[in-house]
Tab-separated table of C-alpha atoms in Angstrom:
chain	number	residue	atom	x	y	z
A	13	MET	CA	-37.905	-245.696	-151.508
A	14	ALA	CA	-38.806	-243.866	-154.779
A	15	MET	CA	-42.240	-242.390	-155.179
A	16	ASP	CA	-42.686	-244.249	-158.451
A	17	SER	CA	-42.298	-247.762	-156.842
A	18	ARG	CA	-45.127	-250.084	-156.035
A	19	PRO	CA	-46.252	-250.343	-152.421
A	20	THR	CA	-46.222	-253.606	-150.560
A	21	ALA	CA	-49.325	-255.058	-149.010
A	22	GLU	CA	-48.099	-253.820	-145.618
A	23	GLN	CA	-47.619	-250.362	-146.951
A	24	ILE	CA	-50.976	-250.283	-148.604
A	25	SER	CA	-52.576	-251.091	-145.279
A	26	ARG	CA	-51.008	-247.944	-143.795
A	27	LEU	CA	-51.591	-245.585	-146.680
A	28	PRO	CA	-54.189	-242.894	-145.989
A	29	LYS	CA	-57.335	-243.700	-147.961
A	30	ALA	CA	-60.558	-241.998	-148.971
A	31	LEU	CA	-63.783	-243.815	-149.780
A	32	LEU	CA	-66.715	-242.319	-151.638
A	33	HIS	CA	-68.768	-245.471	-152.145
A	34	ASP	CA	-69.368	-247.804	-149.225
A	35	HIS	CA	-72.779	-249.120	-148.123
A	36	LEU	CA	-73.475	-249.352	-144.383
A	37	ASP	CA	-75.749	-252.391	-144.693
A	38	GLY	CA	-73.150	-254.039	-146.924
A	39	GLY	CA	-70.285	-253.914	-144.426
A	40	LEU	CA	-71.479	-255.583	-141.186
A	41	ARG	CA	-69.264	-257.931	-139.257
A	42	THR	CA	-70.620	-261.463	-139.457
A	43	GLU	CA	-70.321	-261.769	-135.726
A	44	THR	CA	-72.505	-258.811	-135.345
A	45	ILE	CA	-75.123	-260.144	-137.733
A	46	ILE	CA	-75.280	-263.384	-135.738
A	47	GLU	CA	-75.506	-261.664	-132.383
A	48	LEU	CA	-78.207	-259.223	-133.538
A	49	ALA	CA	-80.152	-262.091	-135.178
A	50	GLU	CA	-80.064	-264.099	-131.919
A	51	GLU	CA	-81.251	-261.039	-129.955
A	52	ILE	CA	-84.371	-260.549	-132.128
A	53	GLY	CA	-85.077	-264.211	-132.915
A	54	TYR	CA	-84.248	-263.936	-136.549
A	55	THR	CA	-83.938	-267.535	-137.893
A	56	LYS	CA	-83.317	-267.112	-141.580
A	57	LEU	CA	-79.416	-266.902	-141.567
A	58	PRO	CA	-77.862	-269.779	-143.570
A	59	THR	CA	-75.345	-270.460	-140.776
A	60	HIS	CA	-74.304	-269.095	-137.346
A	61	ASP	CA	-70.665	-269.675	-137.876
A	62	PRO	CA	-69.019	-266.331	-138.568
A	63	ALA	CA	-66.419	-267.556	-141.087
A	64	LYS	CA	-68.947	-269.676	-142.953
A	65	LEU	CA	-71.417	-266.849	-143.051
A	66	ALA	CA	-68.819	-264.538	-144.532
A	67	ASP	CA	-68.113	-267.141	-147.176
A	68	TRP	CA	-71.848	-267.560	-147.903
A	69	PHE	CA	-72.283	-263.846	-148.504
A	70	GLN	CA	-69.400	-263.647	-150.875
A	71	GLU	CA	-70.253	-266.782	-152.775
A	72	SER	CA	-73.812	-265.675	-153.115
A	73	CYS	CA	-72.650	-262.421	-154.587
A	74	ASP	CA	-70.301	-264.044	-157.074
A	75	SER	CA	-73.266	-264.976	-159.398
A	76	GLY	CA	-72.715	-262.160	-161.891
A	77	SER	CA	-76.200	-260.857	-161.306
A	78	LEU	CA	-76.909	-257.547	-159.602
A	79	VAL	CA	-80.444	-258.763	-158.705
A	80	ARG	CA	-79.098	-261.791	-156.875
A	81	TYR	CA	-76.360	-259.678	-155.304
A	82	LEU	CA	-78.976	-257.350	-153.840
A	83	GLU	CA	-81.010	-260.239	-152.462
A	84	THR	CA	-78.288	-260.930	-149.867
A	85	PHE	CA	-79.109	-257.646	-148.139
A	86	SER	CA	-82.331	-259.148	-146.705
A	87	HIS	CA	-80.314	-260.562	-143.847
A	88	THR	CA	-78.380	-257.481	-142.941
A	89	ILE	CA	-81.441	-255.210	-143.215
A	90	ALA	CA	-83.415	-257.575	-140.959
A	91	VAL	CA	-81.063	-257.094	-138.095
A	92	MET	CA	-80.885	-253.306	-138.469
A	93	GLN	CA	-84.402	-252.316	-137.494
A	94	THR	CA	-83.646	-250.693	-134.068
A	95	ARG	CA	-81.862	-247.583	-133.018
A	96	GLU	CA	-79.411	-249.601	-130.992
A	97	SER	CA	-78.558	-251.994	-133.827
A	98	ILE	CA	-78.093	-249.195	-136.370
A	99	GLU	CA	-75.787	-247.273	-133.887
A	100	ARG	CA	-73.772	-250.466	-133.329
A	101	VAL	CA	-73.373	-251.220	-137.061
A	102	ALA	CA	-72.411	-247.548	-137.803
A	103	ARG	CA	-69.889	-247.437	-134.917
A	104	GLU	CA	-68.268	-250.693	-136.054
A	105	CYS	CA	-68.251	-249.466	-139.599
A	106	VAL	CA	-66.088	-246.440	-138.569
A	107	ILE	CA	-63.753	-248.581	-136.446
A	108	ASP	CA	-63.206	-251.159	-139.253
A	109	LEU	CA	-62.537	-248.412	-141.881
A	110	ALA	CA	-60.190	-246.456	-139.599
A	111	ARG	CA	-58.195	-249.603	-138.736
A	112	ASP	CA	-57.796	-250.194	-142.496
A	113	GLY	CA	-56.168	-246.722	-142.912
A	114	VAL	CA	-59.254	-244.862	-144.210
A	115	VAL	CA	-59.145	-241.242	-143.149
A	116	TYR	CA	-62.258	-240.048	-144.918
A	117	ALA	CA	-65.365	-241.919	-145.955
A	118	GLU	CA	-68.855	-241.127	-147.201
A	119	VAL	CA	-70.920	-244.178	-146.168
A	120	ARG	CA	-74.365	-244.520	-147.679
A	121	GLY	CA	-77.596	-246.232	-146.730
A	122	ALA	CA	-81.308	-246.084	-147.537
A	123	PRO	CA	-83.238	-244.942	-144.422
A	124	GLU	CA	-86.505	-246.469	-145.773
A	125	LEU	CA	-85.092	-249.925	-145.449
A	126	PHE	CA	-84.768	-249.618	-141.642
A	127	THR	CA	-88.292	-248.428	-140.990
A	128	GLN	CA	-89.986	-251.797	-141.097
A	129	GLN	CA	-90.775	-251.743	-137.356
A	130	SER	CA	-91.075	-248.521	-135.315
A	131	LEU	CA	-88.354	-246.249	-136.613
A	132	SER	CA	-89.023	-243.190	-138.790
A	133	MET	CA	-86.627	-242.054	-141.478
A	134	ASN	CA	-85.337	-239.335	-139.240
A	135	ASP	CA	-84.789	-241.919	-136.391
A	136	VAL	CA	-82.618	-243.926	-138.803
A	137	VAL	CA	-80.564	-240.864	-139.897
A	138	GLU	CA	-80.025	-239.791	-136.301
A	139	ALA	CA	-79.001	-243.251	-135.152
A	140	THR	CA	-76.586	-243.671	-138.047
A	141	VAL	CA	-74.917	-240.316	-137.434
A	142	GLU	CA	-74.655	-241.020	-133.691
A	143	GLY	CA	-73.002	-244.367	-134.469
A	144	TYR	CA	-70.589	-242.683	-136.688
A	145	LYS	CA	-69.750	-240.161	-133.949
A	146	GLN	CA	-69.180	-242.959	-131.429
A	147	GLY	CA	-66.946	-244.732	-133.803
A	148	MET	CA	-64.848	-241.638	-134.503
A	149	THR	CA	-64.455	-240.989	-130.787
A	150	GLU	CA	-63.468	-244.607	-130.195
A	151	VAL	CA	-60.769	-244.729	-132.894
A	152	ALA	CA	-59.404	-241.358	-131.702
A	153	ARG	CA	-58.498	-243.113	-128.438
A	154	GLU	CA	-56.450	-245.605	-130.575
A	155	GLY	CA	-54.555	-242.694	-132.134
A	156	ARG	CA	-56.330	-242.863	-135.445
A	157	LYS	CA	-58.075	-240.077	-137.244
A	158	ILE	CA	-61.066	-240.490	-139.587
A	159	ARG	CA	-64.036	-238.418	-140.750
A	160	VAL	CA	-67.136	-240.297	-141.771
A	161	GLU	CA	-70.194	-238.592	-143.332
A	162	SER	CA	-73.474	-240.068	-144.409
A	163	ILE	CA	-75.099	-240.220	-147.856
A	164	LEU	CA	-78.807	-241.017	-147.805
A	165	CYS	CA	-80.206	-243.199	-150.572
A	166	GLY	CA	-83.645	-243.566	-152.078
A	167	MET	CA	-84.518	-246.976	-153.458
A	168	ARG	CA	-85.108	-246.464	-157.156
A	169	GLN	CA	-87.879	-249.167	-157.330
A	170	ASN	CA	-89.855	-247.414	-154.495
A	171	ASN	CA	-91.446	-244.050	-154.072
A	172	ARG	CA	-89.706	-242.647	-150.976
A	173	SER	CA	-86.716	-240.817	-152.549
A	174	GLN	CA	-88.273	-237.442	-151.833
A	175	GLU	CA	-88.398	-238.197	-148.159
A	176	ALA	CA	-84.781	-239.185	-148.190
A	177	ALA	CA	-83.860	-236.056	-150.162
A	178	GLU	CA	-85.659	-233.870	-147.663
A	179	ALA	CA	-83.716	-235.587	-144.863
A	180	VAL	CA	-80.441	-234.750	-146.695
A	181	VAL	CA	-81.401	-231.044	-146.562
A	182	LYS	CA	-82.602	-231.318	-143.007
A	183	TYR	CA	-79.444	-232.931	-141.692
A	184	ARG	CA	-76.890	-231.425	-144.060
A	185	ASP	CA	-75.032	-229.694	-141.216
A	186	ALA	CA	-75.424	-232.682	-138.879
A	187	GLY	CA	-73.513	-235.509	-140.387
A	188	VAL	CA	-75.222	-235.896	-143.806
A	189	VAL	CA	-73.552	-234.645	-146.954
A	190	GLY	CA	-75.437	-236.002	-149.925
A	191	PHE	CA	-78.067	-238.157	-151.666
A	192	ASP	CA	-78.077	-241.153	-153.923
A	193	ILE	CA	-80.481	-243.602	-155.519
A	194	ALA	CA	-79.678	-247.303	-155.148
A	195	GLY	CA	-81.329	-250.660	-155.863
A	196	PRO	CA	-82.018	-252.455	-159.179
A	197	GLU	CA	-80.795	-250.161	-161.938
A	198	ASP	CA	-82.147	-251.844	-165.030
A	199	GLY	CA	-85.694	-250.829	-165.636
A	200	PHE	CA	-85.632	-247.964	-163.113
A	201	PRO	CA	-83.782	-245.103	-164.876
A	202	PRO	CA	-82.733	-242.127	-162.767
A	203	THR	CA	-85.083	-239.869	-164.666
A	204	ASN	CA	-87.961	-241.593	-162.741
A	205	GLN	CA	-86.702	-239.552	-159.788
A	206	ILE	CA	-86.219	-236.254	-161.794
A	207	GLU	CA	-88.446	-234.186	-159.400
A	208	THR	CA	-86.357	-235.247	-156.473
A	209	PHE	CA	-83.072	-234.273	-158.238
A	210	GLU	CA	-84.596	-230.888	-159.211
A	211	TYR	CA	-85.514	-230.370	-155.515
A	212	LEU	CA	-81.924	-231.153	-154.516
A	213	ARG	CA	-80.537	-228.731	-157.057
A	214	ARG	CA	-82.846	-225.989	-155.803
A	215	GLU	CA	-81.562	-226.687	-152.296
A	216	ASN	CA	-77.930	-226.742	-153.470
A	217	ALA	CA	-77.549	-230.276	-152.068
A	218	HIS	CA	-75.030	-232.751	-153.333
A	219	PHE	CA	-75.894	-235.997	-154.982
A	220	THR	CA	-74.387	-239.002	-156.738
A	221	ILE	CA	-76.341	-241.611	-158.756
A	222	HIS	CA	-75.744	-245.326	-159.180
A	223	ALA	CA	-75.475	-245.617	-162.947
A	224	GLY	CA	-73.584	-247.731	-165.587
A	225	GLU	CA	-73.523	-250.935	-163.568
A	226	ALA	CA	-76.535	-253.058	-164.521
A	227	ALA	CA	-77.671	-250.612	-167.104
A	228	GLY	CA	-75.485	-249.126	-169.892
A	229	ILE	CA	-74.348	-245.789	-171.214
A	230	ASP	CA	-77.813	-244.344	-171.503
A	231	SER	CA	-78.168	-244.669	-167.690
A	232	ILE	CA	-74.958	-242.697	-167.251
A	233	LYS	CA	-76.051	-240.063	-169.726
A	234	ALA	CA	-79.438	-239.563	-167.941
A	235	ALA	CA	-77.762	-239.382	-164.541
A	236	VAL	CA	-75.299	-236.650	-165.599
A	237	GLU	CA	-76.965	-234.737	-168.465
A	238	ILE	CA	-80.537	-234.862	-167.232
A	239	CYS	CA	-80.427	-235.373	-163.482
A	240	GLY	CA	-77.257	-233.375	-162.882
A	241	ALA	CA	-75.186	-235.975	-160.833
A	242	ALA	CA	-71.926	-234.648	-159.557
A	243	ARG	CA	-70.531	-238.222	-159.318
A	244	ILE	CA	-71.451	-241.591	-160.765
A	245	GLY	CA	-71.808	-244.687	-158.539
A	246	HIS	CA	-69.779	-247.297	-160.396
A	247	GLY	CA	-70.082	-245.973	-163.874
A	248	VAL	CA	-67.949	-248.839	-165.215
A	249	ARG	CA	-69.957	-249.189	-168.350
A	250	ILE	CA	-68.846	-245.779	-169.557
A	251	VAL	CA	-66.533	-247.960	-171.686
A	252	GLU	CA	-69.542	-248.359	-174.046
A	253	ASP	CA	-68.890	-244.808	-175.237
A	254	ILE	CA	-65.146	-245.307	-175.626
A	255	ASP	CA	-63.146	-247.262	-178.310
A	256	MET	CA	-60.873	-248.902	-175.719
A	257	ALA	CA	-58.440	-250.088	-178.587
A	258	THR	CA	-57.896	-246.559	-179.948
A	259	GLY	CA	-58.807	-244.485	-176.902
A	260	LYS	CA	-61.385	-242.500	-178.956
A	261	ILE	CA	-63.939	-241.047	-176.563
A	262	GLY	CA	-67.556	-240.522	-177.431
A	263	PRO	CA	-69.621	-237.487	-176.562
A	264	ILE	CA	-71.137	-238.798	-173.282
A	265	ALA	CA	-67.830	-239.999	-171.964
A	266	ALA	CA	-66.073	-236.749	-173.052
A	267	ASN	CA	-68.605	-234.643	-171.109
A	268	ILE	CA	-67.883	-236.661	-168.007
A	269	LYS	CA	-64.153	-236.428	-168.445
A	270	GLU	CA	-64.207	-232.686	-169.092
A	271	LYS	CA	-66.409	-232.016	-166.077
A	272	LYS	CA	-64.229	-234.229	-163.901
A	273	ILE	CA	-67.224	-236.196	-162.732
A	274	ALA	CA	-65.800	-238.808	-160.429
A	275	LEU	CA	-66.408	-242.483	-161.274
A	276	GLU	CA	-66.965	-244.366	-158.020
A	277	LEU	CA	-65.367	-247.570	-159.257
A	278	CYS	CA	-65.487	-250.784	-157.111
A	279	PRO	CA	-63.388	-253.455	-158.804
A	280	SER	CA	-64.414	-256.527	-156.756
A	281	SER	CA	-68.131	-255.604	-156.819
A	282	ASN	CA	-68.062	-254.754	-160.445
A	283	VAL	CA	-66.914	-258.281	-161.260
A	284	GLN	CA	-69.407	-259.893	-158.934
A	285	THR	CA	-72.444	-258.062	-160.522
A	286	GLY	CA	-71.233	-258.767	-164.025
A	287	ALA	CA	-70.568	-255.077	-164.867
A	288	THR	CA	-67.138	-256.190	-166.067
A	289	GLU	CA	-65.811	-259.687	-166.704
A	290	SER	CA	-62.700	-259.892	-164.659
A	291	LEU	CA	-60.377	-258.014	-162.333
A	292	VAL	CA	-57.581	-258.003	-164.849
A	293	GLY	CA	-60.010	-256.854	-167.444
A	294	HIS	CA	-61.501	-254.027	-165.260
A	295	PRO	CA	-61.328	-250.693	-167.212
A	296	ILE	CA	-60.074	-248.650	-164.183
A	297	ASP	CA	-56.492	-248.580	-165.570
A	298	LYS	CA	-57.395	-247.553	-169.046
A	299	LEU	CA	-59.896	-244.903	-167.757
A	300	GLU	CA	-57.210	-243.430	-165.484
A	301	LYS	CA	-54.753	-243.299	-168.402
A	302	LEU	CA	-57.339	-241.596	-170.556
A	303	GLY	CA	-57.703	-238.862	-167.923
A	304	PHE	CA	-60.979	-239.679	-166.230
A	305	THR	CA	-61.490	-238.930	-162.580
A	306	VAL	CA	-61.430	-242.452	-161.231
A	307	THR	CA	-61.630	-243.434	-157.553
A	308	ILE	CA	-61.271	-246.798	-155.863
A	309	ASN	CA	-64.044	-247.948	-153.582
A	310	THR	CA	-65.333	-250.984	-151.649
A	311	ASP	CA	-69.099	-250.894	-152.355
A	312	ASN	CA	-70.105	-253.686	-149.909
A	313	ARG	CA	-67.211	-254.960	-147.807
A	314	LEU	CA	-69.146	-257.962	-146.458
A	315	MET	CA	-70.588	-259.094	-149.817
A	316	SER	CA	-67.280	-258.737	-151.563
A	317	GLY	CA	-65.069	-259.970	-148.679
A	318	THR	CA	-63.053	-256.834	-149.177
A	319	SER	CA	-61.605	-253.643	-147.687
A	320	ALA	CA	-60.174	-250.426	-149.036
A	321	SER	CA	-56.657	-251.953	-148.740
A	322	LYS	CA	-57.757	-255.077	-150.690
A	323	GLU	CA	-59.249	-252.977	-153.492
A	324	ILE	CA	-56.047	-250.950	-153.740
A	325	GLY	CA	-54.051	-254.167	-153.757
A	326	ILE	CA	-56.085	-255.388	-156.693
A	327	VAL	CA	-55.107	-252.388	-158.930
A	328	VAL	CA	-51.508	-252.603	-157.756
A	329	ASP	CA	-51.304	-256.341	-158.557
A	330	ASN	CA	-53.202	-256.227	-161.871
A	331	PHE	CA	-52.024	-252.921	-163.207
A	332	GLY	CA	-48.855	-252.105	-161.435
A	333	TRP	CA	-49.994	-248.881	-159.920
A	334	ASP	CA	-47.327	-247.098	-157.970
A	335	PHE	CA	-47.441	-244.670	-155.048
A	336	GLU	CA	-47.718	-241.690	-157.291
A	337	LYS	CA	-50.772	-242.994	-159.140
A	338	LEU	CA	-52.466	-244.195	-155.957
A	339	GLU	CA	-51.851	-240.763	-154.327
A	340	LYS	CA	-53.438	-239.089	-157.387
A	341	VAL	CA	-56.544	-241.275	-157.202
A	342	THR	CA	-56.917	-240.760	-153.443
A	343	ILE	CA	-56.702	-236.983	-154.093
A	344	ASN	CA	-59.291	-237.430	-156.816
A	345	ALA	CA	-61.619	-238.910	-154.203
A	346	MET	CA	-60.978	-236.173	-151.734
A	347	ASN	CA	-61.492	-233.422	-154.363
A	348	SER	CA	-64.868	-235.090	-155.262
A	349	ALA	CA	-66.045	-235.395	-151.680
A	350	PHE	CA	-69.295	-233.663	-150.652
A	351	ILE	CA	-67.654	-231.469	-147.967
A	352	SER	CA	-66.351	-227.849	-148.405
A	353	GLU	CA	-63.269	-227.082	-150.499
A	354	SER	CA	-61.369	-225.903	-147.431
A	355	GLU	CA	-62.184	-229.128	-145.520
A	356	ARG	CA	-61.109	-231.228	-148.512
A	357	SER	CA	-57.854	-229.312	-148.912
A	358	GLU	CA	-57.041	-229.642	-145.239
A	359	ILE	CA	-57.338	-233.463	-145.350
A	360	ILE	CA	-55.252	-233.577	-148.570
A	361	GLU	CA	-52.446	-231.281	-147.275
A	362	LYS	CA	-52.316	-232.437	-143.632
A	363	ILE	CA	-53.070	-236.104	-143.893
A	364	ILE	CA	-52.892	-237.682	-147.413
A	365	LYS	CA	-49.781	-236.020	-148.870
A	366	PRO	CA	-47.769	-236.308	-145.651
A	367	GLY	CA	-48.824	-239.949	-145.298
A	368	TYR	CA	-47.842	-240.871	-148.823
A	369	ALA	CA	-44.531	-238.938	-148.470
A	370	LYS	CA	-43.687	-240.839	-145.314
A	371	ILE	CA	-44.648	-244.299	-146.413
A	372	SER	CA	-43.269	-244.099	-149.973
A	373	GLY	CA	-39.994	-242.738	-148.600
A	374	GLU	CA	-39.274	-245.603	-146.261
């Protein structure tokens, strides 16, 4: 099969994938939510039927509002307040990603959200990393290989980002690779956290910033030019600085393109939150053609009813992407990962390129 042909759904499922933007508390199995809720006596779930609960999450997130989208997390956060529950969710996350062909993932979460009972932020970080380790060990027994690292988020509407940033530095050699700010974007610019970003830069710590989703181009500019983000979470509204009809690029977008700052695009989620109007109208294809460093991500697998394979299938179905373009975007993700250059290169050369060569050549 020629490298320039489109992969089938079955081939997509087997392609090696890299994820930069996946939220731990947005990817729970519905069966797990129900079981954990029953264990702790949590009675606010809309249904205890796994299939119906999955539908409820996705339908609730199809409102076109980031605020309402974020409200659904109250249920997943409620059942993740113990070390055991966090370890379980993290372990299952790794298993689910690996079985979908993901070979590298940076999964993020805000430790502060899971300290409503007795856990400290450090407890949360350690439980998360332990769960990832358990998951990686388990899938290795299935003959699968995946590396999962943690990104710690601060909630932009709260005042605990510095604590999360300090945990990034503390655990940077123990399963944590970077920092992010998450939560409601509009009204909470990244510059509110400027002291934390300055701290991270002094410590040579990696960070990405949610920007250009609910807020526009000014949010992206602040994230990159003031705060110093190495990647942009979503960033879909970068199109506000591009004449999409002519391809003329404005100064903010040009800076991001020139510096190869990765855009962590999440097609299904971007439609759900109203960041873009439709899947077929998603700017990922045009941005890739214009030379931006685009990547394909899941954001919240539960809320979007999605997976890495499904998101890749979306771009294949809507834009006709072939093996060659998918491999390029996968390598984009690996080259933008928050691990060392030698580790990135090893995954690219030993897993991604051979995997694409084998599957595209069938």
